[in-house]
XYZ file of C-alpha atoms in Angstrom:
617
model
C 67.383 -25.692 189.236
C 67.497 -22.475 187.373
C 64.865 -22.175 184.269
C 66.788 -21.952 180.903
C 66.056 -19.457 178.255
C 66.186 -21.590 175.179
C 66.745 -18.645 172.730
C 69.988 -17.647 174.299
C 68.586 -14.426 175.678
C 68.988 -13.119 179.254
C 66.337 -13.392 181.940
C 67.549 -9.969 183.311
C 64.973 -7.005 182.285
C 67.172 -4.206 181.604
C 65.765 -0.366 181.884
C 65.762 1.124 178.493
C 66.939 4.418 179.899
C 70.299 3.096 181.135
C 71.065 1.422 177.992
C 73.351 4.064 176.436
C 75.136 4.517 179.662
C 75.650 0.739 180.181
C 76.748 0.605 176.681
C 79.190 3.236 177.107
C 80.564 1.857 180.407
C 80.538 -1.939 178.996
C 82.957 -3.618 176.904
C 82.144 -5.785 174.085
C 82.786 -9.073 174.382
C 83.026 -12.394 171.821
C 79.494 -13.293 173.171
C 78.072 -10.036 172.459
C 79.402 -10.261 169.015
C 77.981 -13.869 168.328
C 74.754 -12.722 169.574
C 74.669 -9.862 167.252
C 75.603 -11.917 164.145
C 73.067 -14.489 165.386
C 70.394 -11.577 165.160
C 71.367 -10.835 161.724
C 71.108 -14.681 160.560
C 67.623 -14.553 162.449
C 66.830 -11.342 160.296
C 67.820 -13.012 156.972
C 65.299 -16.055 158.042
C 62.446 -13.313 158.527
C 63.354 -11.495 155.064
C 63.469 -14.737 153.313
C 66.452 -16.184 151.016
C 68.615 -14.203 149.071
C 69.407 -14.147 145.387
C 71.699 -17.071 144.623
C 75.197 -16.228 143.415
C 76.034 -17.110 139.932
C 78.255 -20.323 139.621
C 81.264 -20.026 137.065
C 81.577 -22.692 134.443
C 84.423 -24.524 133.484
C 85.676 -26.593 130.497
C 88.285 -29.473 130.778
C 90.605 -29.523 128.202
C 91.746 -32.726 129.377
C 95.418 -31.639 130.654
C 93.850 -28.591 132.718
C 90.419 -26.893 133.265
C 89.963 -23.357 132.548
C 86.836 -21.080 133.040
C 84.872 -20.966 129.748
C 84.958 -17.300 129.743
C 88.928 -17.272 130.114
C 88.751 -19.601 126.938
C 86.391 -17.685 125.140
C 88.342 -14.423 125.470
C 91.609 -16.131 124.546
C 89.759 -17.465 121.115
C 88.586 -13.917 120.189
C 92.380 -12.639 120.971
C 93.985 -15.477 119.050
C 91.453 -14.773 116.133
C 91.991 -10.931 116.355
C 95.660 -11.617 116.316
C 95.599 -13.694 112.997
C 93.287 -11.288 111.357
C 96.050 -8.301 112.256
C 99.005 -9.963 111.728
C 98.547 -13.568 109.830
C 96.595 -12.622 107.131
C 98.849 -9.644 105.922
C 101.671 -12.043 105.885
C 99.774 -14.732 103.862
C 98.746 -12.000 101.396
C 102.339 -10.532 101.289
C 103.599 -14.263 100.790
C 101.044 -15.121 97.965
C 102.313 -12.130 96.078
C 104.447 -13.275 93.189
C 108.290 -12.277 93.791
C 110.079 -10.543 91.264
C 113.621 -11.483 92.002
C 116.131 -8.353 91.568
C 117.936 -8.757 88.727
C 121.754 -9.341 88.916
C 123.887 -6.694 88.260
C 125.137 -6.379 84.656
C 128.404 -7.824 83.873
C 131.173 -5.316 84.145
C 133.807 -5.031 81.420
C 135.950 -7.318 83.261
C 133.815 -10.252 83.284
C 132.620 -9.870 79.511
C 136.316 -9.619 78.550
C 136.792 -12.717 80.721
C 134.260 -15.061 78.854
C 135.806 -13.917 75.659
C 139.295 -14.828 76.943
C 138.449 -18.067 78.072
C 137.259 -18.925 74.911
C 140.880 -18.625 73.177
C 141.754 -21.731 74.704
C 138.831 -23.422 73.043
C 140.171 -22.357 69.684
C 144.012 -23.553 70.652
C 142.960 -27.396 71.318
C 144.814 -30.088 69.748
C 143.272 -33.491 69.163
C 139.845 -34.857 69.180
C 137.727 -32.037 70.317
C 134.562 -32.391 72.091
C 131.274 -31.748 70.460
C 130.704 -28.749 72.704
C 133.848 -27.133 72.085
C 132.090 -23.788 70.970
C 134.505 -22.835 68.176
C 132.935 -23.781 64.697
C 135.837 -23.280 62.385
C 137.871 -25.886 64.271
C 137.902 -29.156 64.265
C 140.094 -32.690 64.800
C 143.895 -32.082 64.421
C 147.357 -33.619 65.389
C 145.948 -36.930 65.664
C 148.931 -38.585 64.776
C 151.475 -36.413 66.898
C 154.179 -38.584 68.763
C 152.857 -41.498 67.098
C 156.197 -42.911 66.327
C 157.057 -42.589 70.283
C 156.465 -46.364 71.324
C 156.552 -45.622 74.718
C 153.506 -43.238 74.964
C 150.363 -44.914 74.506
C 148.170 -43.114 71.656
C 150.920 -40.706 71.026
C 151.107 -37.206 72.161
C 147.802 -36.209 70.969
C 145.943 -33.212 72.697
C 147.116 -30.278 74.563
C 147.209 -26.852 72.927
C 148.708 -24.944 70.087
C 150.832 -21.985 71.418
C 150.121 -19.180 69.279
C 149.114 -18.467 65.851
C 151.458 -21.472 64.344
C 150.790 -25.043 65.150
C 153.569 -25.902 67.511
C 153.006 -27.445 71.012
C 155.219 -25.918 73.317
C 155.122 -27.866 76.643
C 157.054 -25.124 78.858
C 154.982 -22.074 78.259
C 151.812 -24.706 77.998
C 152.522 -25.878 81.669
C 152.957 -22.578 82.865
C 149.691 -21.395 81.422
C 148.017 -24.484 83.095
C 149.623 -23.379 86.675
C 148.422 -19.861 86.028
C 144.921 -20.784 85.307
C 145.045 -23.240 88.340
C 146.184 -20.572 90.525
C 143.404 -17.980 89.652
C 140.897 -20.758 90.113
C 142.253 -21.882 93.762
C 142.063 -18.241 94.819
C 138.732 -16.922 93.000
C 136.734 -20.148 92.337
C 133.636 -18.326 93.850
C 133.749 -15.638 90.979
C 133.955 -18.214 88.547
C 131.114 -19.752 89.818
C 129.092 -16.759 90.240
C 129.763 -15.881 86.531
C 129.383 -19.117 85.404
C 132.817 -19.929 84.110
C 133.819 -22.217 86.867
C 132.982 -25.424 84.735
C 134.620 -24.130 81.819
C 137.645 -23.165 83.036
C 138.205 -25.972 84.874
C 137.598 -27.960 81.922
C 140.356 -25.987 79.986
C 142.746 -27.064 82.646
C 141.941 -30.648 82.543
C 142.459 -30.558 78.835
C 146.157 -29.255 79.424
C 147.068 -31.436 82.466
C 145.832 -34.967 80.726
C 148.118 -33.864 78.006
C 150.798 -32.820 80.279
C 150.466 -36.457 82.112
C 151.509 -37.886 78.673
C 154.621 -36.256 78.164
C 156.478 -38.569 80.944
C 155.652 -41.714 82.261
C 153.591 -40.730 85.114
C 152.877 -44.152 86.556
C 156.804 -44.765 86.961
C 158.669 -43.842 90.098
C 161.590 -42.576 88.489
C 161.968 -41.096 84.909
C 164.881 -40.178 82.716
C 163.340 -38.191 80.183
C 160.493 -35.979 79.150
C 158.726 -34.964 75.799
C 159.299 -30.919 75.655
C 157.658 -30.041 72.274
C 155.613 -31.605 69.373
C 156.164 -29.942 65.867
C 158.465 -26.808 65.319
C 160.350 -25.059 62.867
C 163.996 -23.533 62.731
C 164.440 -19.793 62.071
C 164.279 -18.949 57.846
C 163.558 -22.409 57.161
C 162.755 -23.224 53.675
C 160.922 -26.898 53.735
C 157.477 -27.758 55.310
C 157.094 -27.143 58.725
C 155.286 -25.223 61.149
C 156.507 -22.092 60.338
C 157.352 -22.371 56.394
C 153.594 -23.908 55.753
C 150.814 -21.796 56.272
C 147.724 -24.178 56.950
C 144.986 -25.212 59.173
C 146.024 -27.452 62.210
C 143.224 -30.036 60.536
C 144.888 -30.005 57.207
C 148.544 -30.367 58.400
C 150.454 -33.122 56.207
C 154.260 -32.089 57.115
C 156.521 -33.801 59.261
C 156.040 -32.866 63.032
C 159.320 -33.994 64.979
C 159.038 -34.434 68.780
C 161.600 -33.033 70.791
C 162.920 -35.123 73.868
C 164.747 -33.709 76.895
C 166.770 -36.054 79.152
C 167.719 -33.007 81.241
C 164.937 -30.633 82.343
C 165.170 -28.956 85.520
C 162.940 -26.020 84.472
C 160.525 -27.819 82.310
C 160.379 -30.650 85.041
C 159.913 -28.402 87.277
C 157.058 -25.913 85.726
C 155.198 -29.457 84.685
C 155.263 -30.489 88.518
C 154.200 -26.814 89.428
C 150.946 -27.424 87.052
C 149.948 -30.939 87.942
C 150.434 -29.993 91.702
C 148.246 -26.829 91.514
C 145.813 -28.511 89.240
C 145.446 -31.263 91.862
C 143.893 -28.651 94.431
C 141.308 -27.631 91.952
C 140.390 -30.897 91.154
C 140.262 -32.087 95.183
C 136.749 -33.044 94.442
C 137.271 -35.792 92.235
C 139.890 -37.878 94.617
C 141.050 -40.065 92.226
C 142.092 -37.707 89.575
C 143.618 -35.448 92.130
C 145.785 -38.153 93.461
C 146.644 -38.965 89.946
C 147.651 -35.352 89.146
C 149.936 -35.404 92.704
C 151.450 -38.575 91.905
C 152.592 -37.555 88.524
C 153.852 -34.068 90.134
C 155.859 -35.775 92.479
C 157.654 -38.296 89.684
C 158.455 -35.155 87.481
C 159.722 -32.915 90.144
C 162.165 -35.744 91.536
C 163.338 -35.844 87.779
C 163.743 -32.129 87.788
C 165.713 -32.089 91.314
C 168.177 -34.845 89.830
C 171.542 -33.545 90.375
C 172.804 -35.226 87.370
C 170.267 -33.484 84.910
C 170.658 -30.047 85.534
C 170.962 -28.632 82.039
C 168.083 -26.273 80.974
C 165.795 -28.153 78.526
C 166.343 -25.658 75.654
C 169.897 -25.480 75.515
C 171.487 -26.178 72.182
C 167.970 -27.305 70.709
C 167.342 -25.165 67.575
C 163.613 -25.920 67.713
C 163.387 -24.469 71.057
C 165.881 -22.019 71.679
C 165.067 -19.239 69.534
C 161.421 -19.466 70.855
C 161.073 -20.349 74.387
C 164.656 -20.444 75.804
C 165.003 -21.150 79.655
C 167.609 -18.744 81.159
C 167.734 -20.604 84.430
C 165.746 -23.515 86.720
C 166.345 -22.109 90.363
C 163.127 -20.173 89.830
C 161.170 -23.122 89.017
C 162.524 -25.074 91.879
C 161.107 -22.345 94.281
C 158.203 -22.237 92.425
C 157.424 -26.106 92.225
C 158.481 -26.740 95.612
C 155.914 -23.940 97.035
C 152.922 -25.755 94.929
C 154.160 -29.447 95.778
C 153.905 -28.251 99.448
C 150.486 -26.810 99.123
C 149.272 -29.735 97.223
C 150.704 -32.456 99.433
C 151.634 -31.012 102.751
C 154.915 -32.822 102.597
C 157.371 -30.428 104.808
C 160.243 -31.448 102.854
C 159.049 -29.320 100.077
C 158.624 -25.930 102.173
C 161.985 -26.745 103.900
C 163.567 -26.790 100.678
C 161.701 -23.652 99.369
C 162.729 -21.860 102.452
C 166.586 -23.429 102.675
C 168.532 -20.041 102.462
C 170.493 -21.442 99.862
C 167.670 -21.687 97.329
C 166.862 -17.881 97.370
C 170.773 -16.803 97.119
C 170.906 -19.571 94.138
C 167.965 -18.018 92.415
C 169.115 -14.358 93.242
C 165.768 -13.646 94.736
C 166.773 -11.051 97.129
C 169.141 -8.995 94.985
C 166.188 -6.579 93.762
C 166.973 -6.855 90.027
C 164.397 -4.985 88.153
C 164.311 -7.841 85.466
C 163.938 -10.727 88.419
C 160.536 -8.820 89.326
C 158.814 -9.398 86.334
C 156.687 -12.521 85.932
C 156.454 -14.645 83.038
C 156.975 -17.858 81.266
C 160.823 -17.734 81.867
C 161.016 -16.324 85.195
C 158.606 -17.465 88.050
C 160.400 -15.693 90.958
C 157.830 -13.219 91.431
C 154.846 -15.555 91.423
C 156.720 -18.055 93.788
C 158.028 -15.279 96.431
C 154.050 -13.933 96.397
C 152.903 -17.647 96.889
C 155.291 -18.146 99.781
C 154.543 -14.777 101.202
C 150.845 -16.128 101.256
C 152.104 -18.570 103.819
C 153.520 -15.957 106.126
C 150.519 -13.711 105.777
C 147.942 -16.539 106.755
C 149.936 -19.035 108.753
C 152.846 -17.587 109.863
C 154.809 -20.603 110.586
C 157.514 -18.716 112.449
C 161.281 -20.452 113.090
C 162.612 -22.000 111.147
C 161.069 -20.952 107.955
C 160.661 -17.210 108.733
C 164.310 -15.965 107.564
C 163.200 -16.843 104.023
C 159.561 -16.346 104.313
C 160.194 -12.984 105.630
C 162.740 -12.172 102.852
C 160.100 -13.218 100.399
C 157.413 -10.981 101.558
C 160.072 -7.984 101.788
C 161.044 -8.617 97.956
C 157.428 -9.001 97.027
C 156.626 -5.764 98.286
C 159.951 -4.191 96.507
C 158.671 -5.865 93.497
C 155.463 -4.006 93.737
C 156.890 -0.799 94.016
C 159.135 -1.329 91.294
C 155.924 -1.278 88.883
C 154.828 2.321 90.242
C 155.137 4.796 87.805
C 156.503 7.458 90.289
C 159.612 5.699 91.084
C 160.947 5.430 87.394
C 162.384 1.745 87.392
C 160.384 0.839 84.213
C 159.069 2.978 81.436
C 155.837 3.396 80.520
C 154.322 4.308 76.777
C 152.694 7.774 76.674
C 149.316 6.166 76.889
C 150.135 4.527 80.182
C 151.307 1.089 79.244
C 154.012 -0.392 81.453
C 157.128 -1.615 79.473
C 158.133 -4.503 81.610
C 160.281 -5.975 78.486
C 161.942 -2.721 77.878
C 160.098 -1.693 74.621
C 160.568 -5.073 72.955
C 157.660 -6.442 71.007
C 154.721 -8.238 72.529
C 154.470 -6.045 75.773
C 151.060 -7.019 76.823
C 151.831 -10.915 78.363
C 154.044 -8.917 80.683
C 151.499 -6.040 81.813
C 148.803 -8.586 82.552
C 151.138 -11.035 84.803
C 152.132 -7.870 86.670
C 148.309 -6.849 86.993
C 147.462 -10.292 88.430
C 150.146 -10.307 90.654
C 149.178 -6.804 91.901
C 145.578 -7.118 92.182
C 146.289 -10.960 94.082
C 148.495 -9.094 96.382
C 146.374 -6.392 97.129
C 143.365 -9.035 97.794
C 145.887 -10.907 100.397
C 146.386 -7.579 102.337
C 142.968 -7.302 102.879
C 142.177 -10.599 103.979
C 145.084 -10.080 106.384
C 143.615 -6.974 107.605
C 146.801 -4.961 106.386
C 145.865 -1.625 105.122
C 149.163 -1.092 102.841
C 152.915 -1.406 102.454
C 155.932 0.295 102.415
C 158.152 1.479 99.609
C 160.995 2.851 101.467
C 159.771 5.506 103.498
C 156.664 6.173 101.618
C 153.505 4.175 102.439
C 151.016 3.018 99.883
C 147.559 1.628 100.442
C 146.507 -1.479 98.776
C 144.087 0.382 96.488
C 147.266 1.610 94.974
C 147.876 -2.141 93.870
C 144.655 -2.048 92.415
C 145.035 1.124 90.512
C 147.967 -0.195 88.918
C 146.133 -3.259 87.830
C 143.082 -1.732 86.562
C 145.048 0.993 84.627
C 146.967 -1.850 82.562
C 144.173 -3.915 82.132
C 141.734 -1.110 81.065
C 144.809 -0.178 78.724
C 144.247 -3.670 77.230
C 140.540 -3.217 76.710
C 140.457 0.146 74.863
C 141.782 2.926 77.211
C 144.706 3.788 74.935
C 145.332 6.348 72.441
C 144.278 4.295 69.503
C 140.917 3.313 71.113
C 141.641 -0.407 70.186
C 140.779 -3.317 72.190
C 143.459 -5.701 72.063
C 141.404 -8.484 73.057
C 139.590 -9.753 69.984
C 136.037 -9.887 69.704
C 135.655 -7.297 72.991
C 134.585 -3.674 71.928
C 133.816 -2.319 68.954
C 137.521 -1.604 67.757
C 139.578 -4.795 67.767
C 142.348 -6.430 65.711
C 140.830 -8.163 62.510
C 143.981 -9.432 61.011
C 145.279 -11.658 63.872
C 148.425 -13.650 63.100
C 147.161 -16.986 63.412
C 146.382 -19.875 60.880
C 143.231 -21.310 61.691
C 141.458 -17.858 61.772
C 142.773 -16.475 58.596
C 142.124 -19.388 56.476
C 138.367 -19.834 55.244
C 136.686 -22.994 56.924
C 134.914 -23.906 53.580
C 135.866 -27.436 53.195
C 138.944 -26.837 50.782
C 142.382 -28.008 51.765
C 144.914 -25.274 51.151
C 148.721 -26.739 50.621
C 151.605 -25.886 52.829
C 152.200 -22.747 50.466
C 148.766 -22.683 48.862
C 148.007 -20.840 52.274
C 150.292 -18.246 51.818
C 147.493 -16.280 50.115
C 145.457 -15.905 53.041
C 148.560 -15.318 55.382
C 149.284 -12.198 52.766
C 145.767 -11.051 52.272
C 144.823 -7.620 53.151
C 141.190 -8.803 53.993
C 139.991 -9.584 57.501
C 140.396 -12.958 58.973
C 137.156 -14.990 57.784
C 137.074 -16.411 61.307
C 137.261 -14.312 64.533
C 139.507 -16.179 67.119
C 137.401 -14.904 69.986
C 139.153 -13.829 73.438
C 142.820 -13.634 71.648
C 145.198 -10.968 73.147
C 147.554 -9.833 70.585
C 151.196 -8.993 70.834
C 150.241 -5.390 71.436
C 151.689 -2.007 70.508
C 155.213 -0.639 70.558
C 156.559 1.750 73.106
C 155.031 4.801 71.519
C 151.628 3.081 71.657
C 151.618 2.813 67.868
C 149.776 -0.702 66.413
C 149.745 -1.957 63.199
C 146.944 -4.528 62.513
C 148.789 -6.594 60.006
C 148.769 -10.581 59.975
C 152.312 -10.816 58.678
C 153.550 -8.645 61.224
C 153.342 -11.137 64.328
C 155.047 -8.814 66.993
C 151.847 -6.724 66.907
C 149.009 -9.329 66.016
C 150.247 -12.847 67.394
C 148.395 -14.137 70.367
C 149.950 -16.744 72.829
C 148.706 -19.292 75.243
C 150.769 -17.738 78.036
C 149.800 -14.066 77.561
C 145.905 -15.057 77.642
C 146.488 -17.249 80.871
C 147.918 -14.098 82.431
C 144.918 -12.107 81.060
C 142.229 -14.469 82.562
C 144.077 -14.540 85.919
C 144.099 -10.657 85.761
C 140.462 -10.368 84.889
C 139.028 -12.758 87.394
C 141.074 -10.991 90.041
C 139.433 -7.563 89.382
C 135.759 -8.296 88.344
C 133.425 -6.933 90.667
C 130.145 -8.668 89.139
C 130.394 -11.620 91.442
C 129.156 -11.513 94.684
C 131.879 -12.821 95.965
C 135.009 -10.594 96.911
C 138.445 -11.340 97.762
C 140.406 -14.390 97.865
C 140.049 -17.874 99.231
C 142.122 -17.842 102.299
C 141.854 -21.811 103.115
C 141.157 -23.965 100.183
C 145.135 -24.005 98.944
C 145.996 -25.029 102.814
C 143.629 -27.959 103.095
C 146.398 -30.160 103.073
C 149.232 -28.431 105.151
C 150.132 -29.759 108.452
C 150.805 -27.853 111.491
C 154.234 -26.405 110.862
C 155.064 -25.131 114.656
C 156.662 -27.768 117.006
C 154.343 -30.124 118.673
C 153.281 -29.445 122.496
C 155.772 -31.327 124.720
C 154.515 -34.723 126.254
C 153.277 -34.053 129.828
C 155.356 -35.162 132.528
C 155.720 -38.724 133.855
C 153.254 -39.026 137.214
C 154.898 -38.042 140.290
C 155.981 -41.034 142.342
C 156.941 -40.363 146.198
C-alpha cells in the first residue's frame, strides 16, 4: 500500500531551483487552481475571522417587503415634494378669490331692460303685485263679460298703444316676435337676467290669446278680434274720444268678432306655436299652446272663410287693416312645423303655389318690409334657417332655395348704396316712404339683418351676394347697429326715442295712463282732456316706450296731441326688443341657438330602404 498525504500535498520533493522553469513548461490545471484556493482558505484560518458584512434591514408592508433605507428616502422625497408643491397650492387656494367683475352692460342691454318694461305698462286685467309700474293698476275687468261662451270674459292681454284698445292682430304678432327672439337668444336673456321676465310677458299674452277662441274644441267658426274701439272722428264716449286712465274706464267697450280670419287666425296660430317652443320645459302648457295653435290654424285655412278679418269693419280697418293672408299662411305653417314636427306643415310651406300666391319671389321692395301686416320677410328667413342648418333637399329644395335667395335680396334692398329706400339725412331708413311712425319698421329690419348675420356665422358662411357684389355678414350688423343707434340717440336731434333711456328723451308721450296723475282722482271722459292738452311733461314715465319717431327730415315734435311723433305701439316695442337682444354683447353668449327650434323636427330625407331578403339557393 502506498502511504497517503492527508493534507493533499505531493510526496515528491522538488528542487526549488527548477520551479521557475517547471512553471513555465507546465500548464495549470483545475487541481492546481483548487489547491491555490485551498491555500487562501488556510491563510484566512491563520489570519483569523474577517469583519462580518452588514445585513440590510427590511420592512414588511403587508403587500410587499422593502428595504428600510428605500422606505426612508421615499418618505423624505414625498415630504420635500409636499413642501415645494403642496404648501404653495394650499396657500394659494386659501387666499380669498376676487371674482372678475362682469363687463358693464352695453347700451343695447341697458335699453333692453327698459324696452321690456313697456309691456308691463301695457298690461290689462288683474295685475300681479310685482308688475313694477307703480302708476298702473287693475283694469278692463269687465272686458267681454257679455260673451257667454268665454268663461270669465276677455280679461287680460295688452293695450296696444296710447289708447286703451286691445287689437288682437298686432298683439299676436308682438308675442310671436318676442318668442322668436327668446328661441334664438335664450342664453343672452339668461345672462342679462331677463329670461324669466320676457317669458312672463309672453305668457301674459298667450294666456289671453287662448281666450279669443274655443281652444278646447277641434273645430271653430269664429274668433274674437278686438276689445274696445273707436271710429274716426267719433263724438261719443269711446277709446279715442275719452282721455282716461284704463283703471277708470266707464264707457262701453265693444267686442269685435270675426267669422272669417285667415290672417288673424294665422297670426294667432304662429304666436301660440312659437310660444310652445319657448315653454317646452313646461310640457303641459306647451301642449296646451300647440293644441290651440292647431285649432286656430285649421280655422285660418278653412277655404270657406278666406275674407280678411278687418274687411268692412270700421273699428279695425282704419287702424290695423290686413292687406292679405298668404304671408300669414307661410308664417304660421313654418311655426307650426317647428313646434310640432308635422311634415304636412312644411309640405304646405314649400308648396310652389304658396310663394306664387304670396308674390314672395317678385322682388317687390314693400313686400320685403317686415311688420305686423306683412310677415313675408320673416317667414322666408325662418324657412331659410331650415335650409342653412338641416338642408332637407328634395322635395323641399326648390321653394327653400327661393326663400333663401329672396332673403338675400331683401337684405340687399336695405343697404343705402343700392338706393331702393330713402334714408333721412341723419341715416334712418324710410321703409314706410316718409309716412309717420317709421321706427317700428326700422327695428324689425334691424332684427332680421342681425339675425341673418348670426345665421350665416353659425353656418360658416362668410357673406352673401347682391348681384355681382359680395358683402360680409358684418355689413348686415353695420346696418342693424346704425338703425338702433339712431333710435338710441345717434341722430341730429341727439334724442333717444326710447323713453327713460339716455338724458334726452320724449316727455310728452301720447299715452293716457302716463299723462294723467296717479293721485286717486278719477277724471271723466272729457275731464281728462286737460291732461291730454297740457304743455307740461307727463307725470308718469312710461319707461321703455319707443315712440313713433321723427319725420323724413329728422325733425321731431315732442307733443302729446301729435301721436304720429309720440305714440308708442306694442308691435314697435316687440321689434325693438328683438333687435336689441340680437345686438347686445354684454352676454358671454354670442350667436343663435341653432338646435332648440329643431327639437321636434323629424328627419326629412327618405328613410333607408329595407335590407334585401335573405338569399335562398
